[in-house]
Amino acid sequence: MTRARLSPARLSAVDVLRVGAAGLRTRPTRVILSALGIAIGIATMIAVIGISSSSREQLLRQLDRLGTNLLTVAPGRTLFGDKAKLPTFALSVVKRIGPVNTASATGTVDATVRRTDHIPEAVTGGISVQAASTELLTTLEGSVSKGIWLNASTEHAPAVVLGSEAAKRLGLGRTGVRVWMGNQWFTVIGILGPMPLAPEIERSVLLGFPAAATYLAFDGHPTTIYERSGEEAVEAVRAALPRTVNPETPEQVEVSRPSDALAARAAAADAFTNLLLGLGAVALLVGGVGVANTMVISVLERRKEIGLRRSLGATRGQVRIQFLSESLLLSALGGVAGSVLGALATAGYALTRDWPPVVPPWAIGGAIGATLVIGTVAGLYPAMRAARLSPTIALATT
Amino acid sequence: MSIVELQGVTKVYGGRVEALRGLDLTVEYGELLAIVGPSGSGKSTMLQLIGTLDRPTSGTVRIAGYDVAELSDRELSALRARHLGFVFQQFHLATGVSALDNVADGLLYTGTALRERRERAEAALQRVGLGHRLGHKPNQMSGGEQQRVAVARAVVGDPPLLLADEPTGNLDSHSGAEVLRVLNDLHAAGTTVAVITHDTEIAEWCPRQVRVRDGQIIAGDGRRPPAEIAKGARP
Ligand SMILES: Nc1ncnc2c1ncn2[C@@H]1O[C@H](COP(=O)(O)OP(=O)(O)O)[C@@H](O)[C@H]1O
Ligand SMILES: [Mg+2]
């Protein structure tokens, strides 16, 4: 006589989760502690990625605001290694390049600045004195925070405008005061706001080209030319600049793009980020070992429960999936908590720095993926052990 | 067809301990029997083999017509889920889980939906006289009540065969009597019930007693007379 074939019923996904969660509910302390390990790892990684993304976003927005179409031209070195000079006509020829919208120049003046004539010359506080053309503020898209900028009449006068950093170092917070340069007093008529693309201007005391020549024996050679063109023409202008500025020895001209320095800063931060990410990964690994440990103990403690389930008709596979789902839930719990913590840390840090908080979706996706992998790997061995237990274990009276 | 047929069953542990030495036993559908014998005589081993929790070293175990030797581990699991219910000396209830859900878990591996599992669990608890204790946790119940919850869990799927290993071993005599009364009710409703015990008083309470000693049945193996076997109960 033939009997109906026996085949075990499938557990629904909901039942698998219920059974897995039931195992966790009865041991809350242990669950929290081992999920904490995963949470710390995930939180570290999310925070590291989030903070560096926020910082990059901040730099990108800054670049966006400042523009990437500013180029600077500076003298390089001669064949003999001496500092070369830009010709005096350099600014006027740069202005004549088609796509150039605005150009201006500064020239380093061999002079020092002091608040009074009593302070010895050596104490100059790293402030340089520069002649500046009146268009400089326009080219750099800068602004004055106090007073006025140089104009057609003040560029001839013994008047100076201080870069923001120079004003700070000199301890000057207002206009109308005087500073001592060369052998003469100059009146401060303005103080500039921040110049993120030209930090050297922030550290300078600026006066007109004519005034520099008149009062400080300036030779009229510019040392930096700033120019802006249409964004699309930047590369072409960059290629044309050396020959335009110095047709005879174009190799003695250096052209650079200040926005590149900001972009490089973003890239440099990445190296550090990778180091911290490595630390996060180690924390995560330790967390995974914690979960595996918890699961192994759990299997040992619950041999009777496993035997009972086998007697109720659970297959080996169903026992295995029960412990796997428990392990997955455990690490998912840590993953979710860690993601939330990491995102909060990112938001908190970014807000104190006035950055836009950014947690990239791929980081969250990666965190979920990592916890799933960890949960599976950590649960695999304990689950196999549980599945291999003999069903008779439930009957053992000890 | 009988629900349990053991033929020449032996069980040797670790190559040395002969727990069962050639058993023949037949149990018909609807019986209530006691397997009785002193401690260490092999009763629990017998129950493990009848309950398909373990396989014999030699001999044939046939449960509800299935030859256990021919079934895979998965098929044995399905057999236990549909045809067998177990009650152990220890109750093995999940702590912190209501009586209702403990009993409902008895249907977890039968492919029954959660709602129906709970409905049938409620009915099973009513059958064992615990209809008023559905939401109670194990630690809020007496030992006798807990064992009745375990009985409800064993029979919630209406298995034709209920195996109980020392079901009153951890209970006082009053609670033990309650549990036995429930087993008797189940038997009256048609379930085959096998109670394992070392207590002769409990054994005498059953219509049939199978006496076991040193791994052998010394009385009540239920072998049918030779004439009946000759007629050929199976093909
Ligand atoms: N898993 C096992 N491994 C080794 N010996 C066992 C095992 N289970 C039972 N035995 C031995 O088999 C014999 C019968 O045990 P058991 O079936 O538990 O008897 P009972 O339930 O009648 O007390 C005993 O001698 C016991 O020590
Ligand atoms: Mg026993």
XYZ file of C-alpha atoms in Angstrom, chain A residues 10-146:
137
model
C 7.065 26.180 4.089
C 7.451 28.870 6.723
C 6.153 32.200 5.467
C 8.588 35.116 5.503
C 6.538 36.754 8.244
C 6.753 33.629 10.391
C 10.508 33.433 9.840
C 10.829 37.008 11.099
C 8.453 36.386 14.012
C 10.408 33.370 15.150
C 13.713 35.235 14.758
C 12.406 38.235 16.685
C 10.961 36.018 19.431
C 14.455 34.708 20.103
C 15.702 38.262 20.573
C 12.814 39.525 22.710
C 13.576 37.225 25.581
C 17.179 38.438 25.979
C 16.992 42.216 25.619
C 20.216 43.142 27.419
C 22.375 40.829 25.406
C 20.655 41.920 22.216
C 21.285 45.582 22.935
C 24.931 44.996 23.805
C 25.738 42.988 20.725
C 23.724 45.257 18.432
C 25.678 48.138 19.953
C 28.906 46.740 18.497
C 27.443 46.840 15.000
C 25.869 50.230 15.681
C 29.207 51.758 16.646
C 30.880 50.461 13.503
C 28.092 51.609 11.216
C 27.746 54.966 12.983
C 31.483 55.594 12.594
C 31.415 54.835 8.908
C 28.265 56.825 8.207
C 29.573 59.794 10.206
C 32.954 59.705 8.485
C 31.390 59.505 5.049
C 28.721 62.030 5.978
C 31.126 64.579 7.404
C 33.534 64.332 4.502
C 30.630 64.548 2.047
C 29.303 67.586 3.864
C 32.724 69.178 3.772
C 33.087 68.427 0.070
C 29.610 69.757 -0.576
C 30.575 72.918 1.266
C 33.717 73.308 -0.886
C 31.771 72.644 -4.069
C 29.165 75.222 -3.150
C 31.948 77.646 -2.338
C 33.586 76.952 -5.701
C 30.221 77.428 -7.332
C 29.851 80.770 -5.628
C 33.441 81.910 -6.295
C 33.582 80.577 -9.826
C 36.293 78.519 -11.404
C 37.007 81.019 -14.178
C 39.676 82.988 -12.314
C 43.282 82.575 -13.483
C 46.388 84.142 -12.043
C 49.583 84.946 -13.876
C 52.856 85.218 -11.997
C 56.512 85.426 -12.980
C 58.416 82.120 -12.946
C 62.177 81.715 -12.832
C 64.801 82.641 -15.375
C 67.233 80.132 -16.874
C 69.661 81.004 -14.096
C 67.168 80.440 -11.339
C 66.520 84.071 -10.549
C 63.023 85.402 -10.034
C 61.746 86.569 -13.430
C 59.705 89.718 -13.894
C 56.439 90.332 -15.722
C 56.714 93.180 -18.216
C 55.031 96.440 -17.235
C 52.658 96.165 -20.191
C 51.455 92.707 -19.063
C 48.101 93.867 -17.714
C 47.131 95.818 -20.804
C 47.852 92.880 -23.142
C 45.934 90.438 -20.934
C 42.924 92.767 -21.119
C 43.136 92.584 -24.883
C 42.690 88.798 -25.027
C 39.237 88.276 -26.553
C 37.402 86.147 -23.956
C 38.879 88.008 -20.977
C 36.134 89.915 -19.184
C 38.124 91.576 -16.459
C 41.760 91.696 -15.478
C 43.769 93.463 -12.824
C 47.217 93.379 -11.309
C 49.105 93.640 -8.081
C 52.784 94.370 -7.695
C 54.851 93.663 -4.619
C 56.371 96.821 -3.172
C 59.610 96.619 -1.262
C 58.331 98.229 1.910
C 57.071 97.283 5.347
C 54.024 98.459 7.192
C 53.838 99.442 10.840
C 51.246 101.044 13.016
C 53.714 103.650 14.214
C 57.255 104.701 13.457
C 58.330 103.426 16.916
C 57.964 99.756 16.127
C 61.178 98.279 14.690
C 61.112 97.365 11.013
C 61.455 93.627 11.617
C 58.012 93.351 13.197
C 55.965 93.297 10.045
C 53.721 90.370 10.918
C 53.956 88.658 7.529
C 52.056 91.465 5.862
C 53.106 92.413 2.352
C 52.680 95.788 0.717
C 51.204 95.628 -2.768
C 50.326 98.038 -5.478
C 46.877 97.180 -6.839
C 44.980 98.260 -9.913
C 41.565 99.751 -9.264
C 39.766 96.900 -11.037
C 41.121 94.308 -8.567
C 37.998 94.242 -6.421
C 35.817 93.606 -9.477
C 38.074 90.849 -10.835
C 38.168 89.060 -7.505
C 34.469 89.707 -6.907
C 35.454 90.906 -3.466
C 33.923 93.527 -1.248
C 34.972 96.095 1.322
C 33.772 95.444 4.824
C 34.548 99.023 5.888
